[in-house]
Amino acid sequence: MLIQASESAVLVVDLQQKLLPAIHEGQAVLARTVRMATIAGLLGVPVIGTEQMPDKLGPNHPDIARLCDKILPKRHFDACAEGLLPALPTAVRQIIVTGCEAHICVLQTALSLLHAGYRVLPLMEGCGSRRPADRDAAFERLRAAGATLVTLEMVAYEWMRESGHPQFRNVLQLIK
């Protein structure tokens, strides 16, 4: 089943400035998520962010915050426990999930989204944890639960469908 832009949203989980230095390859995770969110914006796909206890951990990195249509503060690790589902547009059935930490907030949120009937697509290069083994274990668990792991290029090209798409050249510049 192809990923449909008209049915998609990008969920950016807790890419907060104070957390990123502790994340393995945190700057690369941020850069790839910024690229995914920028492509989503070009193609009219909503981008929703979450922030774990922003009063203590601070806001999302400004490079990602400026790309989010909405940012939801939360205290639970699972964003669905704090109003994520009502914040999703009704047409959304497929959610590209990015952020950190992959084995905590990303995992718990993604499992709840799967349980709620959404197609969950973790962006492999856009998810991070302090330790790579934790990220990898989260991916294994998500795959076993029914999530489909994806890459940025998979998502971008499936959203556009063809090289004749009006945003093709702009998206191509972001990919290369």
GROMACS .gro file of N, CA and C in nm:
model
  528
    1MET      N    1   0.084  -0.117   0.000
    1MET     CA    2   0.000   0.000   0.000
    1MET      C    3   0.090   0.125   0.000
    2LEU      N    4   0.067   0.212  -0.096
    2LEU     CA    5   0.146   0.334  -0.107
    2LEU      C    6   0.104   0.437  -0.001
    3ILE      N    7   0.198   0.520   0.036
    3ILE     CA    8   0.172   0.627   0.132
    3ILE      C    9   0.106   0.742   0.055
    4GLN      N   10  -0.009   0.787   0.103
    4GLN     CA   11  -0.087   0.892   0.038
    4GLN      C   12  -0.068   1.025   0.112
    5ALA      N   13  -0.025   1.128   0.041
    5ALA     CA   14  -0.008   1.259   0.104
    5ALA      C   15  -0.140   1.309   0.163
    6SER      N   16  -0.250   1.285   0.093
    6SER     CA   17  -0.380   1.335   0.138
    6SER      C   18  -0.430   1.268   0.266
    7GLU      N   19  -0.370   1.155   0.302
    7GLU     CA   20  -0.410   1.082   0.423
    7GLU      C   21  -0.301   1.084   0.530
    8SER      N   22  -0.196   1.162   0.509
    8SER     CA   23  -0.079   1.158   0.596
    8SER      C   24  -0.069   1.278   0.688
    9ALA      N   25   0.005   1.256   0.796
    9ALA     CA   26   0.054   1.362   0.883
    9ALA      C   27   0.194   1.319   0.928
   10VAL      N   28   0.276   1.417   0.963
   10VAL     CA   29   0.406   1.389   1.022
   10VAL      C   30   0.396   1.425   1.170
   11LEU      N   31   0.437   1.332   1.255
   11LEU     CA   32   0.437   1.354   1.399
   11LEU      C   33   0.582   1.362   1.445
   12VAL      N   34   0.619   1.476   1.501
   12VAL     CA   35   0.755   1.499   1.551
   12VAL      C   36   0.749   1.494   1.703
   13VAL      N   37   0.806   1.390   1.760
   13VAL     CA   38   0.798   1.366   1.904
   13VAL      C   39   0.922   1.421   1.976
   14ASP      N   40   0.901   1.525   2.053
   14ASP     CA   41   0.999   1.572   2.153
   14ASP      C   42   1.140   1.599   2.101
   15LEU      N   43   1.151   1.671   1.992
   15LEU     CA   44   1.285   1.710   1.943
   15LEU      C   45   1.325   1.841   2.011
   16GLN      N   46   1.343   1.831   2.142
   16GLN     CA   47   1.370   1.947   2.225
   16GLN      C   48   1.519   1.975   2.235
   17GLN      N   49   1.553   2.102   2.235
   17GLN     CA   50   1.692   2.145   2.237
   17GLN      C   51   1.772   2.082   2.350
   18LYS      N   52   1.714   2.075   2.469
   18LYS     CA   53   1.787   2.021   2.584
   18LYS      C   54   1.809   1.870   2.573
   19LEU      N   55   1.723   1.800   2.498
   19LEU     CA   56   1.737   1.655   2.486
   19LEU      C   57   1.835   1.614   2.375
   20LEU      N   58   1.840   1.692   2.270
   20LEU     CA   59   1.918   1.652   2.152
   20LEU      C   60   2.066   1.622   2.179
   21PRO      N   61   2.135   1.696   2.264
   21PRO     CA   62   2.277   1.662   2.286
   21PRO      C   63   2.299   1.521   2.343
   22ALA      N   64   2.199   1.467   2.412
   22ALA     CA   65   2.213   1.333   2.471
   22ALA      C   66   2.178   1.222   2.372
   23ILE      N   67   2.119   1.258   2.258
   23ILE     CA   68   2.073   1.159   2.161
   23ILE      C   69   2.187   1.121   2.068
   24HIS      N   70   2.207   0.992   2.048
   24HIS     CA   71   2.309   0.944   1.955
   24HIS      C   72   2.281   1.002   1.817
   25GLU      N   73   2.379   1.074   1.762
   25GLU     CA   74   2.365   1.142   1.632
   25GLU      C   75   2.244   1.235   1.631
   26GLY      N   76   2.223   1.305   1.742
   26GLY     CA   77   2.107   1.392   1.758
   26GLY      C   78   2.095   1.500   1.652
   27GLN      N   79   2.207   1.559   1.610
   27GLN     CA   80   2.200   1.663   1.507
   27GLN      C   81   2.159   1.605   1.372
   28ALA      N   82   2.198   1.483   1.344
   28ALA     CA   83   2.156   1.417   1.219
   28ALA      C   84   2.007   1.383   1.224
   29VAL      N   85   1.959   1.337   1.339
   29VAL     CA   86   1.816   1.309   1.355
   29VAL      C   87   1.736   1.438   1.334
   30LEU      N   88   1.783   1.546   1.392
   30LEU     CA   89   1.716   1.675   1.375
   30LEU      C   90   1.716   1.717   1.228
   31ALA      N   91   1.831   1.709   1.163
   31ALA     CA   92   1.842   1.753   1.023
   31ALA      C   93   1.749   1.672   0.933
   32ARG      N   94   1.742   1.543   0.954
   32ARG     CA   95   1.656   1.458   0.870
   32ARG      C   96   1.508   1.486   0.898
   33THR      N   97   1.475   1.512   1.023
   33THR     CA   98   1.337   1.544   1.056
   33THR      C   99   1.298   1.680   0.998
   34VAL      N  100   1.388   1.775   1.003
   34VAL     CA  101   1.362   1.906   0.943
   34VAL      C  102   1.338   1.889   0.793
   35ARG      N  103   1.418   1.807   0.729
   35ARG     CA  104   1.399   1.781   0.586
   35ARG      C  105   1.263   1.717   0.559
   36MET      N  106   1.223   1.619   0.641
   36MET     CA  107   1.093   1.553   0.623
   36MET      C  108   0.979   1.652   0.645
   37ALA      N  109   0.989   1.733   0.749
   37ALA     CA  110   0.883   1.830   0.779
   37ALA      C  111   0.876   1.938   0.671
   38THR      N  112   0.988   1.976   0.615
   38THR     CA  113   0.989   2.075   0.507
   38THR      C  114   0.920   2.019   0.383
   39ILE      N  115   0.951   1.895   0.350
   39ILE     CA  116   0.885   1.830   0.236
   39ILE      C  117   0.735   1.820   0.262
   40ALA      N  118   0.698   1.782   0.383
   40ALA     CA  119   0.556   1.774   0.418
   40ALA      C  120   0.488   1.909   0.395
   41GLY      N  121   0.552   2.015   0.439
   41GLY     CA  122   0.495   2.148   0.420
   41GLY      C  123   0.477   2.183   0.274
   42LEU      N  124   0.575   2.148   0.191
   42LEU     CA  125   0.565   2.175   0.047
   42LEU      C  126   0.446   2.102  -0.016
   43LEU      N  127   0.414   1.984   0.040
   43LEU     CA  128   0.311   1.899  -0.018
   43LEU      C  129   0.177   1.908   0.056
   44GLY      N  130   0.167   2.001   0.150
   44GLY     CA  131   0.040   2.020   0.220
   44GLY      C  132   0.008   1.914   0.324
   45VAL      N  133   0.109   1.843   0.372
   45VAL     CA  134   0.090   1.740   0.475
   45VAL      C  135   0.110   1.807   0.611
   46PRO      N  136   0.013   1.793   0.703
   46PRO     CA  137   0.027   1.857   0.834
   46PRO      C  138   0.143   1.798   0.915
   47VAL      N  139   0.207   1.886   0.993
   47VAL     CA  140   0.317   1.846   1.081
   47VAL      C  141   0.277   1.884   1.223
   48ILE      N  142   0.273   1.785   1.311
   48ILE     CA  143   0.234   1.806   1.450
   48ILE      C  144   0.353   1.769   1.538
   49GLY      N  145   0.387   1.856   1.630
   49GLY     CA  146   0.496   1.829   1.723
   49GLY      C  147   0.445   1.807   1.864
   50THR      N  148   0.526   1.741   1.943
   50THR     CA  149   0.499   1.729   2.086
   50THR      C  150   0.623   1.775   2.161
   51GLU      N  151   0.601   1.819   2.285
   51GLU     CA  152   0.711   1.858   2.373
   51GLU      C  153   0.687   1.794   2.510
   52GLN      N  154   0.784   1.717   2.554
   52GLN     CA  155   0.777   1.652   2.684
   52GLN      C  156   0.812   1.754   2.793
   53MET      N  157   0.720   1.781   2.881
   53MET     CA  158   0.738   1.874   2.992
   53MET      C  159   0.820   1.998   2.951
   54PRO      N  160   0.767   2.080   2.861
   54PRO     CA  161   0.845   2.194   2.812
   54PRO      C  162   0.883   2.293   2.921
   55ASP      N  163   0.809   2.294   3.032
   55ASP     CA  164   0.845   2.383   3.143
   55ASP      C  165   0.977   2.343   3.206
   56LYS      N  166   1.014   2.216   3.196
   56LYS     CA  167   1.140   2.167   3.253
   56LYS      C  168   1.245   2.139   3.144
   57LEU      N  169   1.201   2.084   3.031
   57LEU     CA  170   1.296   2.043   2.927
   57LEU      C  171   1.308   2.144   2.813
   58GLY      N  172   1.231   2.251   2.820
   58GLY     CA  173   1.239   2.354   2.718
   58GLY      C  174   1.161   2.316   2.593
   59PRO      N  175   1.161   2.407   2.495
   59PRO     CA  176   1.083   2.387   2.373
   59PRO      C  177   1.156   2.298   2.272
   60ASN      N  178   1.083   2.263   2.167
   60ASN     CA  179   1.145   2.194   2.055
   60ASN      C  180   1.252   2.283   1.994
   61HIS      N  181   1.346   2.221   1.927
   61HIS     CA  182   1.449   2.296   1.857
   61HIS      C  183   1.380   2.394   1.761
   62PRO      N  184   1.425   2.519   1.752
   62PRO     CA  185   1.356   2.616   1.666
   62PRO      C  186   1.348   2.575   1.519
   63ASP      N  187   1.445   2.498   1.471
   63ASP     CA  188   1.440   2.454   1.331
   63ASP      C  189   1.321   2.364   1.302
   64ILE      N  190   1.277   2.290   1.403
   64ILE     CA  191   1.160   2.204   1.384
   64ILE      C  192   1.033   2.276   1.428
   65ALA      N  193   1.042   2.356   1.533
   65ALA     CA  194   0.923   2.425   1.584
   65ALA      C  195   0.860   2.513   1.476
   66ARG      N  196   0.941   2.578   1.395
   66ARG     CA  197   0.887   2.668   1.292
   66ARG      C  198   0.814   2.592   1.181
   67LEU      N  199   0.837   2.462   1.171
   67LEU     CA  200   0.775   2.381   1.066
   67LEU      C  201   0.647   2.311   1.113
   68CYS      N  202   0.619   2.315   1.243
   68CYS     CA  203   0.503   2.246   1.297
   68CYS      C  204   0.377   2.332   1.285
   69ASP      N  205   0.269   2.268   1.242
   69ASP     CA  206   0.139   2.335   1.238
   69ASP      C  207   0.081   2.348   1.378
   70LYS      N  208   0.111   2.250   1.465
   70LYS     CA  209   0.067   2.249   1.604
   70LYS      C  210   0.178   2.188   1.687
   71ILE      N  211   0.191   2.233   1.811
   71ILE     CA  212   0.282   2.169   1.907
   71ILE      C  213   0.202   2.145   2.034
   72LEU      N  214   0.200   2.019   2.077
   72LEU     CA  215   0.124   1.979   2.195
   72LEU      C  216   0.218   1.951   2.312
   73PRO      N  217   0.205   2.025   2.422
   73PRO     CA  218   0.283   1.991   2.541
   73PRO      C  219   0.227   1.864   2.604
   74LYS      N  220   0.315   1.789   2.671
   74LYS     CA  221   0.268   1.665   2.733
   74LYS      C  222   0.352   1.630   2.855
   75ARG      N  223   0.293   1.549   2.941
   75ARG     CA  224   0.364   1.496   3.057
   75ARG      C  225   0.377   1.343   3.045
   76HIS      N  226   0.277   1.280   2.982
   76HIS     CA  227   0.285   1.136   2.959
   76HIS      C  228   0.387   1.108   2.849
   77PHE      N  229   0.445   0.992   2.853
   77PHE     CA  230   0.536   0.953   2.745
   77PHE      C  231   0.457   0.931   2.617
   78ASP      N  232   0.337   0.876   2.629
   78ASP     CA  233   0.248   0.849   2.516
   78ASP      C  234   0.167   0.975   2.486
   79ALA      N  235   0.193   1.037   2.372
   79ALA     CA  236   0.122   1.160   2.335
   79ALA      C  237  -0.028   1.137   2.318
   80CYS      N  238  -0.069   1.015   2.289
   80CYS     CA  239  -0.212   0.986   2.273
   80CYS      C  240  -0.286   1.000   2.406
   81ALA      N  241  -0.217   0.987   2.516
   81ALA     CA  242  -0.278   1.001   2.648
   81ALA      C  243  -0.308   1.147   2.680
   82GLU      N  244  -0.259   1.239   2.595
   82GLU     CA  245  -0.274   1.382   2.624
   82GLU      C  246  -0.331   1.462   2.509
   83GLY      N  247  -0.419   1.402   2.430
   83GLY     CA  248  -0.490   1.480   2.331
   83GLY      C  249  -0.436   1.479   2.190
   84LEU      N  250  -0.345   1.389   2.159
   84LEU     CA  251  -0.293   1.385   2.022
   84LEU      C  252  -0.402   1.346   1.923
   85LEU      N  253  -0.480   1.244   1.954
   85LEU     CA  254  -0.577   1.193   1.857
   85LEU      C  255  -0.677   1.300   1.813
   86PRO      N  256  -0.738   1.378   1.904
   86PRO     CA  257  -0.829   1.483   1.858
   86PRO      C  258  -0.758   1.594   1.777
   87ALA      N  259  -0.627   1.607   1.794
   87ALA     CA  260  -0.553   1.711   1.722
   87ALA      C  261  -0.522   1.672   1.578
   88LEU      N  262  -0.540   1.544   1.544
   88LEU     CA  263  -0.512   1.498   1.408
   88LEU      C  264  -0.628   1.532   1.316
   89PRO      N  265  -0.600   1.584   1.196
   89PRO     CA  266  -0.708   1.609   1.100
   89PRO      C  267  -0.783   1.479   1.070
   90THR      N  268  -0.912   1.489   1.044
   90THR     CA  269  -0.996   1.370   1.026
   90THR      C  270  -0.955   1.287   0.905
   91ALA      N  271  -0.896   1.346   0.802
   91ALA     CA  272  -0.855   1.270   0.683
   91ALA      C  273  -0.731   1.186   0.708
   92VAL      N  274  -0.659   1.210   0.815
   92VAL     CA  275  -0.532   1.142   0.840
   92VAL      C  276  -0.557   0.998   0.883
   93ARG      N  277  -0.493   0.906   0.811
   93ARG     CA  278  -0.496   0.763   0.843
   93ARG      C  279  -0.355   0.705   0.851
   94GLN      N  280  -0.257   0.781   0.800
   94GLN     CA  281  -0.117   0.736   0.796
   94GLN      C  282  -0.031   0.840   0.866
   95ILE      N  283   0.050   0.796   0.960
   95ILE     CA  284   0.129   0.891   1.038
   95ILE      C  285   0.276   0.853   1.030
   96ILE      N  286   0.355   0.945   0.975
   96ILE     CA  287   0.499   0.929   0.971
   96ILE      C  288   0.550   0.982   1.104
   97VAL      N  289   0.615   0.897   1.183
   97VAL     CA  290   0.657   0.931   1.317
   97VAL      C  291   0.808   0.950   1.322
   98THR      N  292   0.850   1.062   1.381
   98THR     CA  293   0.991   1.092   1.401
   98THR      C  294   1.011   1.136   1.546
   99GLY      N  295   1.135   1.147   1.588
   99GLY     CA  296   1.162   1.207   1.717
   99GLY      C  297   1.242   1.121   1.811
  100CYS      N  298   1.232   1.157   1.941
  100CYS     CA  299   1.309   1.086   2.042
  100CYS      C  300   1.233   1.086   2.175
  101GLU      N  301   1.260   1.001   2.261
  101GLU     CA  302   1.348   0.889   2.237
  101GLU      C  303   1.268   0.775   2.175
  102ALA      N  304   1.331   0.707   2.081
  102ALA     CA  305   1.261   0.605   2.002
  102ALA      C  306   1.201   0.496   2.089
  103HIS      N  307   1.271   0.457   2.194
  103HIS     CA  308   1.225   0.344   2.277
  103HIS      C  309   1.133   0.387   2.391
  104ILE      N  310   1.106   0.516   2.401
  104ILE     CA  311   1.018   0.563   2.509
  104ILE      C  312   0.897   0.634   2.448
  105CYS      N  313   0.909   0.764   2.425
  105CYS     CA  314   0.794   0.842   2.379
  105CYS      C  315   0.750   0.806   2.238
  106VAL      N  316   0.845   0.786   2.147
  106VAL     CA  317   0.808   0.747   2.011
  106VAL      C  318   0.738   0.611   2.014
  107LEU      N  319   0.796   0.515   2.084
  107LEU     CA  320   0.740   0.380   2.090
  107LEU      C  321   0.600   0.380   2.151
  108GLN      N  322   0.584   0.441   2.266
  108GLN     CA  323   0.454   0.437   2.333
  108GLN      C  324   0.346   0.509   2.252
  109THR      N  325   0.382   0.621   2.192
  109THR     CA  326   0.287   0.693   2.108
  109THR      C  327   0.250   0.612   1.985
  110ALA      N  328   0.349   0.554   1.920
  110ALA     CA  329   0.325   0.475   1.799
  110ALA      C  330   0.239   0.353   1.829
  111LEU      N  331   0.264   0.287   1.941
  111LEU     CA  332   0.181   0.170   1.976
  111LEU      C  333   0.036   0.211   1.999
  112SER      N  334   0.014   0.326   2.063
  112SER     CA  335  -0.123   0.373   2.082
  112SER      C  336  -0.188   0.411   1.950
  113LEU      N  337  -0.112   0.471   1.860
  113LEU     CA  338  -0.167   0.505   1.727
  113LEU      C  339  -0.205   0.379   1.651
  114LEU      N  340  -0.123   0.276   1.659
  114LEU     CA  341  -0.157   0.148   1.595
  114LEU      C  342  -0.286   0.092   1.655
  115HIS      N  343  -0.295   0.096   1.786
  115HIS     CA  344  -0.414   0.046   1.855
  115HIS      C  345  -0.539   0.124   1.814
  116ALA      N  346  -0.522   0.252   1.784
  116ALA     CA  347  -0.635   0.337   1.743
  116ALA      C  348  -0.670   0.320   1.595
  117GLY      N  349  -0.595   0.235   1.524
  117GLY     CA  350  -0.628   0.205   1.385
  117GLY      C  351  -0.552   0.283   1.280
  118TYR      N  352  -0.452   0.360   1.321
  118TYR     CA  353  -0.373   0.435   1.224
  118TYR      C  354  -0.265   0.347   1.164
  119ARG      N  355  -0.226   0.379   1.042
  119ARG     CA  356  -0.109   0.317   0.980
  119ARG      C  357   0.011   0.398   1.029
  120VAL      N  358   0.101   0.335   1.099
  120VAL     CA  359   0.215   0.404   1.161
  120VAL      C  360   0.342   0.371   1.083
  121LEU      N  361   0.413   0.479   1.044
  121LEU     CA  362   0.532   0.466   0.961
  121LEU      C  363   0.649   0.539   1.028
  122PRO      N  364   0.724   0.471   1.114
  122PRO     CA  365   0.839   0.535   1.177
  122PRO      C  366   0.947   0.567   1.073
  123LEU      N  367   0.994   0.690   1.075
  123LEU     CA  368   1.099   0.734   0.984
  123LEU      C  369   1.232   0.692   1.044
  124MET      N  370   1.295   0.593   0.984
  124MET     CA  371   1.413   0.532   1.043
  124MET      C  372   1.524   0.633   1.073
  125GLU      N  373   1.554   0.721   0.979
  125GLU     CA  374   1.663   0.815   1.000
  125GLU      C  375   1.620   0.938   1.081
  126GLY      N  376   1.493   0.945   1.120
  126GLY     CA  377   1.442   1.057   1.197
  126GLY      C  378   1.405   1.022   1.340
  127CYS      N  379   1.444   0.903   1.385
  127CYS     CA  380   1.417   0.860   1.522
  127CYS      C  381   1.549   0.832   1.593
  128GLY      N  382   1.559   0.877   1.717
  128GLY     CA  383   1.684   0.857   1.790
  128GLY      C  384   1.661   0.825   1.936
  129SER      N  385   1.766   0.771   1.995
  129SER     CA  386   1.771   0.742   2.138
  129SER      C  387   1.913   0.771   2.185
  130ARG      N  388   1.932   0.771   2.315
  130ARG     CA  389   2.068   0.792   2.366
  130ARG      C  390   2.161   0.681   2.318
  131ARG      N  391   2.108   0.558   2.317
  131ARG     CA  392   2.189   0.443   2.274
  131ARG      C  393   2.127   0.381   2.149
  132PRO      N  394   2.208   0.353   2.047
  132PRO     CA  395   2.155   0.291   1.925
  132PRO      C  396   2.079   0.160   1.950
  133ALA      N  397   2.123   0.082   2.049
  133ALA     CA  398   2.055  -0.045   2.078
  133ALA      C  399   1.911  -0.022   2.120
  134ASP      N  400   1.885   0.085   2.195
  134ASP     CA  401   1.748   0.115   2.235
  134ASP      C  402   1.663   0.153   2.114
  135ARG      N  403   1.719   0.234   2.024
  135ARG     CA  404   1.647   0.272   1.902
  135ARG      C  405   1.616   0.147   1.819
  136ASP      N  406   1.716   0.061   1.803
  136ASP     CA  407   1.696  -0.059   1.722
  136ASP      C  408   1.591  -0.152   1.783
  137ALA      N  409   1.592  -0.164   1.915
  137ALA     CA  410   1.492  -0.248   1.983
  137ALA      C  411   1.352  -0.189   1.963
  138ALA      N  412   1.341  -0.057   1.966
  138ALA     CA  413   1.211   0.007   1.942
  138ALA      C  414   1.162  -0.024   1.801
  139PHE      N  415   1.252  -0.016   1.702
  139PHE     CA  416   1.213  -0.047   1.563
  139PHE      C  417   1.166  -0.192   1.552
  140GLU      N  418   1.236  -0.285   1.616
  140GLU     CA  419   1.196  -0.426   1.611
  140GLU      C  420   1.057  -0.443   1.673
  141ARG      N  421   1.036  -0.381   1.786
  141ARG     CA  422   0.907  -0.394   1.853
  141ARG      C  423   0.795  -0.331   1.771
  142LEU      N  424   0.821  -0.215   1.712
  142LEU     CA  425   0.719  -0.149   1.630
  142LEU      C  426   0.686  -0.232   1.507
  143ARG      N  427   0.788  -0.288   1.443
  143ARG     CA  428   0.763  -0.372   1.326
  143ARG      C  429   0.677  -0.492   1.364
  144ALA      N  430   0.710  -0.555   1.477
  144ALA     CA  431   0.632  -0.671   1.522
  144ALA      C  432   0.488  -0.633   1.554
  145ALA      N  433   0.466  -0.509   1.596
  145ALA     CA  434   0.331  -0.462   1.632
  145ALA      C  435   0.250  -0.418   1.510
  146GLY      N  436   0.315  -0.411   1.393
  146GLY     CA  437   0.241  -0.376   1.272
  146GLY      C  438   0.281  -0.246   1.207
  147ALA      N  439   0.378  -0.175   1.261
  147ALA     CA  440   0.426  -0.052   1.198
  147ALA      C  441   0.512  -0.087   1.077
  148THR      N  442   0.521   0.006   0.983
  148THR     CA  443   0.602  -0.012   0.863
  148THR      C  444   0.715   0.090   0.865
  149LEU      N  445   0.837   0.044   0.881
  149LEU     CA  446   0.952   0.133   0.884
  149LEU      C  447   0.975   0.192   0.745
  150VAL      N  448   1.003   0.322   0.740
  150VAL     CA  449   1.021   0.390   0.612
  150VAL      C  450   1.144   0.480   0.617
  151THR      N  451   1.186   0.523   0.498
  151THR     CA  452   1.291   0.622   0.486
  151THR      C  453   1.232   0.749   0.426
  152LEU      N  454   1.305   0.857   0.440
  152LEU     CA  455   1.260   0.986   0.388
  152LEU      C  456   1.231   0.978   0.239
  153GLU      N  457   1.318   0.916   0.163
  153GLU     CA  458   1.296   0.908   0.018
  153GLU      C  459   1.173   0.826  -0.016
  154MET      N  460   1.149   0.718   0.054
  154MET     CA  461   1.028   0.640   0.030
  154MET      C  462   0.905   0.728   0.043
  155VAL      N  463   0.899   0.801   0.155
  155VAL     CA  464   0.782   0.883   0.183
  155VAL      C  465   0.768   0.993   0.079
  156ALA      N  466   0.875   1.066   0.052
  156ALA     CA  467   0.868   1.180  -0.040
  156ALA      C  468   0.823   1.137  -0.179
  157TYR      N  469   0.882   1.031  -0.231
  157TYR     CA  470   0.848   0.989  -0.367
  157TYR      C  471   0.708   0.928  -0.375
  158GLU      N  472   0.664   0.860  -0.269
  158GLU     CA  473   0.527   0.807  -0.271
  158GLU      C  474   0.426   0.920  -0.259
  159TRP      N  475   0.456   1.021  -0.180
  159TRP     CA  476   0.366   1.136  -0.172
  159TRP      C  477   0.351   1.205  -0.307
  160MET      N  478   0.461   1.218  -0.381
  160MET     CA  479   0.456   1.291  -0.509
  160MET      C  480   0.404   1.205  -0.623
  161ARG      N  481   0.430   1.077  -0.621
  161ARG     CA  482   0.386   0.982  -0.722
  161ARG      C  483   0.459   0.989  -0.856
  162GLU      N  484   0.497   1.110  -0.902
  162GLU     CA  485   0.556   1.123  -1.036
  162GLU      C  486   0.647   1.245  -1.044
  163SER      N  487   0.737   1.242  -1.141
  163SER     CA  488   0.830   1.353  -1.159
  163SER      C  489   0.760   1.478  -1.212
  164GLY      N  490   0.636   1.464  -1.258
  164GLY     CA  491   0.560   1.578  -1.305
  164GLY      C  492   0.490   1.655  -1.193
  165HIS      N  493   0.506   1.609  -1.067
  165HIS     CA  494   0.444   1.678  -0.954
  165HIS      C  495   0.496   1.823  -0.949
  166PRO      N  496   0.409   1.921  -0.921
  166PRO     CA  497   0.452   2.061  -0.921
  166PRO      C  498   0.565   2.093  -0.821
  167GLN      N  499   0.580   2.014  -0.717
  167GLN     CA  500   0.687   2.038  -0.618
  167GLN      C  501   0.807   1.946  -0.636
  168PHE      N  502   0.809   1.869  -0.745
  168PHE     CA  503   0.915   1.769  -0.763
  168PHE      C  504   1.055   1.830  -0.751
  169ARG      N  505   1.082   1.937  -0.821
  169ARG     CA  506   1.218   1.997  -0.821
  169ARG      C  507   1.255   2.048  -0.681
  170ASN      N  508   1.161   2.109  -0.612
  170ASN     CA  509   1.189   2.158  -0.476
  170ASN      C  510   1.218   2.043  -0.380
  171VAL      N  511   1.140   1.937  -0.391
  171VAL     CA  512   1.161   1.819  -0.305
  171VAL      C  513   1.294   1.754  -0.341
  172LEU      N  514   1.323   1.743  -0.468
  172LEU     CA  515   1.449   1.681  -0.512
  172LEU      C  516   1.569   1.756  -0.454
  173GLN      N  517   1.563   1.889  -0.450
  173GLN     CA  518   1.672   1.968  -0.391
  173GLN      C  519   1.691   1.935  -0.243
  174LEU      N  520   1.583   1.911  -0.173
  174LEU     CA  521   1.591   1.876  -0.032
  174LEU      C  522   1.647   1.735  -0.011
  175ILE      N  523   1.616   1.645  -0.102
  175ILE     CA  524   1.663   1.508  -0.089
  175ILE      C  525   1.812   1.497  -0.121
  176LYS      N  526   1.855   1.570  -0.222
  176LYS     CA  527   1.995   1.565  -0.262
  176LYS      C  528   2.074   1.660  -0.177
   0.00000   0.00000   0.00000
